[in-house]
XYZ file of N, CA and C in Angstrom:
342
model
N 38.878 72.558 -38.135
C 38.734 71.458 -39.140
C 39.123 72.135 -40.632
N 38.622 73.165 -40.680
C 38.994 73.817 -41.904
C 40.425 74.190 -42.228
N 40.928 74.754 -40.969
C 42.460 74.902 -40.790
C 43.433 73.604 -40.928
N 42.819 72.430 -40.439
C 43.603 71.207 -40.631
C 43.563 70.805 -42.122
N 42.437 71.015 -42.756
C 42.080 70.433 -44.180
C 43.272 71.502 -45.149
N 43.161 72.765 -44.705
C 44.046 73.445 -45.558
C 45.440 73.355 -45.472
N 45.829 72.990 -44.389
C 47.298 72.606 -44.064
C 47.512 71.335 -44.598
N 46.831 70.340 -44.661
C 47.089 69.046 -45.217
C 46.936 69.116 -46.793
N 46.153 70.043 -47.425
C 45.987 70.086 -48.767
C 47.077 70.907 -49.515
N 47.588 72.055 -48.759
C 48.564 72.957 -49.397
C 50.039 72.694 -48.872
N 50.046 72.138 -47.599
C 51.615 71.739 -46.935
C 51.538 70.355 -46.559
N 51.461 69.273 -47.601
C 51.617 68.014 -47.185
C 52.841 67.743 -46.309
N 53.808 68.449 -46.463
C 55.017 68.023 -45.798
C 54.936 68.190 -44.475
N 53.783 68.693 -43.936
C 53.625 68.471 -42.375
C 53.554 67.207 -41.778
N 52.786 66.123 -42.581
C 52.761 64.819 -42.212
C 53.914 64.339 -41.932
N 54.985 64.479 -42.970
C 56.210 64.023 -42.646
C 57.042 64.692 -41.316
N 56.820 65.869 -41.193
C 57.385 66.381 -40.063
C 56.889 66.044 -38.793
N 55.662 65.721 -38.760
C 55.029 65.195 -37.588
C 55.468 63.932 -37.279
N 55.827 63.171 -38.212
C 56.402 61.776 -37.982
C 57.995 61.764 -37.719
N 58.715 62.935 -37.712
C 60.091 62.754 -37.405
C 60.441 62.934 -35.967
N 59.488 63.642 -35.181
C 59.552 63.911 -33.993
C 58.547 63.448 -33.057
N 58.885 62.398 -31.994
C 57.851 61.846 -31.385
C 57.089 62.667 -30.444
N 58.029 63.731 -29.939
C 57.399 64.736 -29.034
C 56.124 65.591 -29.661
N 56.571 66.089 -30.849
C 55.593 66.750 -31.633
C 54.275 66.007 -32.084
N 54.644 64.641 -32.417
C 53.521 63.668 -32.967
C 52.678 63.477 -31.518
N 53.329 63.334 -30.481
C 52.524 63.256 -29.153
C 51.748 64.483 -28.973
N 52.111 65.584 -28.981
C 51.382 66.876 -28.754
C 50.264 66.963 -29.690
N 50.453 66.665 -30.930
C 49.517 66.712 -31.927
C 48.268 65.713 -31.767
N 48.694 64.453 -31.360
C 47.857 63.583 -30.965
C 47.003 63.927 -29.886
N 47.651 64.479 -28.699
C 46.776 64.824 -27.589
C 45.884 65.972 -27.803
N 46.418 66.889 -28.745
C 45.592 67.954 -29.074
C 44.331 67.541 -29.843
N 44.533 66.803 -30.832
C 43.490 66.319 -31.613
C 42.209 65.355 -30.756
N 42.965 64.432 -30.063
C 42.141 63.749 -29.193
C 41.126 64.594 -28.181
N 41.928 65.719 -27.708
C 41.223 66.631 -26.736
C 39.934 67.257 -27.637
N 40.359 67.672 -28.670
C 39.332 68.441 -29.383
C 38.100 67.367 -29.860
N 38.457 66.110 -30.180
C 37.299 65.220 -30.393
C 36.423 64.711 -29.233
N 37.170 64.930 -27.908
C 36.468 64.556 -26.650
C 35.479 65.954 -26.474
N 36.106 67.110 -26.819
C 35.157 68.241 -26.572
C 34.043 68.176 -27.571
N 34.174 67.680 -28.717
C 32.987 67.663 -29.661
C 31.916 66.383 -29.321
N 32.377 65.557 -28.906
C 31.656 64.345 -28.324
C 30.840 65.070 -27.023
N 31.345 65.481 -25.964
C 30.640 66.107 -25.021
C 29.763 67.167 -25.447
N 30.099 68.080 -26.287
C 29.215 69.007 -26.628
C 27.967 68.647 -27.512
N 28.223 67.582 -28.282
C 27.012 67.318 -29.085
C 26.080 66.325 -28.257
N 26.714 65.653 -27.328
C 25.989 64.784 -26.340
C 24.838 65.610 -25.609
N 25.546 66.782 -25.075
C 24.870 67.720 -24.052
C 23.843 68.340 -24.846
N 24.105 68.823 -26.107
C 23.073 69.371 -27.219
C 22.074 68.661 -27.193
N 22.280 67.382 -27.598
C 21.303 66.381 -28.078
C 20.279 66.116 -26.905
N 20.990 65.941 -25.670
C 20.016 65.838 -24.361
C 19.206 66.899 -24.102
N 19.588 68.106 -24.255
C 18.594 69.327 -24.231
C 17.761 69.379 -25.325
N 17.991 68.957 -26.573
C 17.057 69.117 -27.670
C 16.033 68.025 -27.662
N 16.304 66.814 -27.463
C 15.536 65.761 -27.545
C 14.582 65.514 -26.390
N 13.251 65.207 -26.311
C 12.580 65.326 -25.247
C 12.474 63.559 -25.038
N 12.543 63.289 -23.657
C 12.443 62.031 -23.147
C 11.208 61.296 -23.570
N 11.381 59.958 -23.629
C 10.192 59.179 -24.031
C 9.866 58.102 -23.095
N 10.554 57.129 -22.917
C 10.401 56.044 -21.925
C 10.932 56.145 -20.606
N 12.041 56.823 -20.402
C 12.888 56.984 -19.187
C 12.613 58.564 -18.938
N 13.286 59.121 -17.862
C 13.030 60.566 -17.348
C 14.022 61.456 -18.107
N 14.889 60.825 -18.859
C 15.903 61.425 -19.773
C 16.025 60.840 -21.016
N 16.270 61.607 -22.044
C 16.528 61.006 -23.298
C 17.843 60.045 -23.357
N 17.609 58.802 -23.948
C 18.865 57.794 -23.680
C 19.650 57.658 -25.075
N 18.918 57.301 -26.107
C 19.615 56.931 -27.350
C 20.063 58.123 -28.170
N 19.097 58.838 -28.370
C 19.423 60.085 -29.295
C 20.767 60.898 -28.969
N 21.152 61.268 -27.735
C 22.128 61.856 -27.354
C 23.414 61.053 -27.634
N 23.238 59.649 -27.173
C 24.349 58.759 -27.396
C 24.913 58.754 -28.934
N 23.882 58.592 -29.876
C 23.913 58.425 -31.246
C 24.788 59.704 -31.785
N 24.046 60.889 -31.324
C 24.589 62.204 -31.623
C 26.248 62.446 -31.437
N 26.474 62.029 -30.147
C 27.717 62.135 -29.782
C 28.615 61.304 -30.432
N 28.130 60.035 -30.660
C 29.163 58.980 -31.301
C 29.327 59.423 -32.885
N 28.334 59.872 -33.411
C 28.478 60.163 -34.925
C 29.484 61.519 -34.915
N 29.349 62.518 -33.926
C 30.163 63.468 -33.861
C 31.632 63.362 -33.605
N 31.853 62.352 -32.845
C 33.189 61.908 -32.483
C 33.970 60.911 -33.335
N 33.131 60.546 -34.614
C 33.922 59.502 -35.315
C 34.871 60.149 -36.456
N 34.975 61.474 -36.483
C 35.918 62.031 -37.113
C 35.583 62.162 -38.874
N 34.250 62.221 -38.881
C 34.052 62.338 -40.413
C 33.938 61.090 -41.304
N 33.707 59.858 -40.635
C 34.016 58.710 -41.423
C 32.752 58.557 -42.283
N 31.710 59.143 -42.108
C 30.572 58.927 -42.863
C 30.492 60.002 -44.156
N 31.436 60.901 -44.172
C 31.246 61.905 -45.259
C 32.322 61.696 -46.258
N 31.993 61.802 -47.494
C 30.686 62.364 -47.951
C 29.419 61.410 -47.692
N 28.252 62.091 -47.686
C 27.119 61.188 -47.210
C 26.854 60.152 -48.185
N 26.992 60.147 -49.539
C 26.953 59.030 -50.282
C 27.520 57.880 -49.965
N 28.363 57.643 -49.176
C 29.083 56.336 -48.606
C 27.997 55.585 -47.956
N 27.092 56.141 -47.326
C 25.901 55.545 -46.621
C 26.723 54.823 -45.344
N 26.255 53.426 -45.092
C 26.930 52.961 -43.833
C 28.179 51.929 -44.215
N 28.771 52.309 -45.405
C 29.979 51.600 -45.655
C 31.164 51.529 -44.647
N 31.324 52.684 -44.007
C 32.553 52.746 -43.045
C 32.252 51.718 -42.013
N 31.096 51.230 -41.508
C 30.839 50.331 -40.419
C 30.454 48.800 -41.096
N 30.603 48.558 -42.303
C 30.268 47.288 -42.868
C 31.173 46.280 -42.279
N 32.458 46.493 -41.976
C 33.293 45.456 -41.446
C 33.299 45.486 -39.867
N 32.709 46.268 -39.206
C 32.763 46.592 -37.984
C 33.390 47.960 -37.730
N 33.157 48.601 -36.324
C 33.412 49.752 -36.018
C 34.958 49.921 -35.708
N 35.434 51.021 -36.370
C 36.961 51.400 -36.348
C 37.264 51.802 -34.932
N 38.211 51.792 -34.423
C 38.752 52.295 -32.939
C 38.123 53.688 -32.647
N 38.430 54.668 -33.382
C 37.986 56.074 -33.283
C 36.251 56.012 -33.070
N 35.674 55.362 -33.924
C 34.204 55.119 -33.857
C 33.670 54.532 -32.417
N 34.385 53.444 -32.101
C 34.060 52.553 -30.935
C 34.621 53.644 -29.550
N 35.668 54.247 -29.577
C 35.826 54.969 -28.416
C 34.888 56.287 -28.279
N 34.480 56.970 -29.354
C 33.491 57.921 -29.402
C 32.157 57.350 -28.843
N 31.541 56.346 -29.233
C 30.576 55.445 -28.800
C 30.628 55.224 -27.116
N 31.723 54.865 -26.817
C 31.803 54.235 -25.477
C 32.074 55.719 -24.594
N 32.586 56.577 -25.051
C 32.764 58.004 -24.403
C 31.441 58.795 -24.298
N 30.785 58.691 -25.389
C 29.453 59.344 -25.445
C 28.322 58.637 -24.573
N 28.333 57.278 -24.634
C 27.614 56.542 -23.447
C 27.841 56.796 -22.220
N 28.908 56.532 -21.748
C 29.487 56.870 -20.139
C 29.215 58.295 -19.838
N 29.486 59.305 -20.874
C 29.393 60.678 -20.365
C 27.814 61.008 -20.332
N 27.094 60.573 -21.187
C 25.653 60.896 -21.067
C 24.945 60.309 -19.937
N 25.159 58.768 -19.798
C 24.690 58.147 -18.612
C 25.113 58.655 -17.185
N 26.439 59.131 -17.132
C 26.745 59.520 -15.852
C 26.333 60.977 -15.569
N 26.272 61.709 -16.499
C 25.681 63.218 -16.334
C 24.279 63.018 -16.034
N 23.448 62.332 -16.816
C 22.130 62.295 -16.606
C 21.547 61.669 -15.343
N 22.419 60.718 -14.974
C 21.834 59.973 -13.884
C 22.391 60.471 -12.538
N 23.566 61.513 -12.529
C 23.870 62.216 -11.483
C 22.648 63.292 -11.310
N 22.117 63.923 -12.245
C 21.347 64.964 -11.961
C 19.912 64.374 -11.677
N 19.590 63.164 -11.898
C 18.389 62.606 -11.419
C 18.376 62.051 -10.067
N 19.300 61.971 -9.251
C 19.481 61.337 -8.046
C 19.238 62.661 -6.935
């Protein structure tokens, strides 16, 4: 993330270069989405290990929320914005992170309980 920030800050021409080549743009998009999926799964697993279960045999809502917020791409940063990013509904990256965290968590936890 730091490298991405530095590249966009000091080399803004990279955004134009990415737009010129469909192959390069597709490659960057695939790498970004792969990294985002990695963050969602790691945070969902870490939260499932750290949060104790309450009503069910495994924690349900906490890991899904942690994975969802981790995969939304920093939409809530800086923190003084509050919940303004979701005032008009969830953006597609937020919704896909929520769905991904939900399915990943439920499928991995239900598979271990069987």
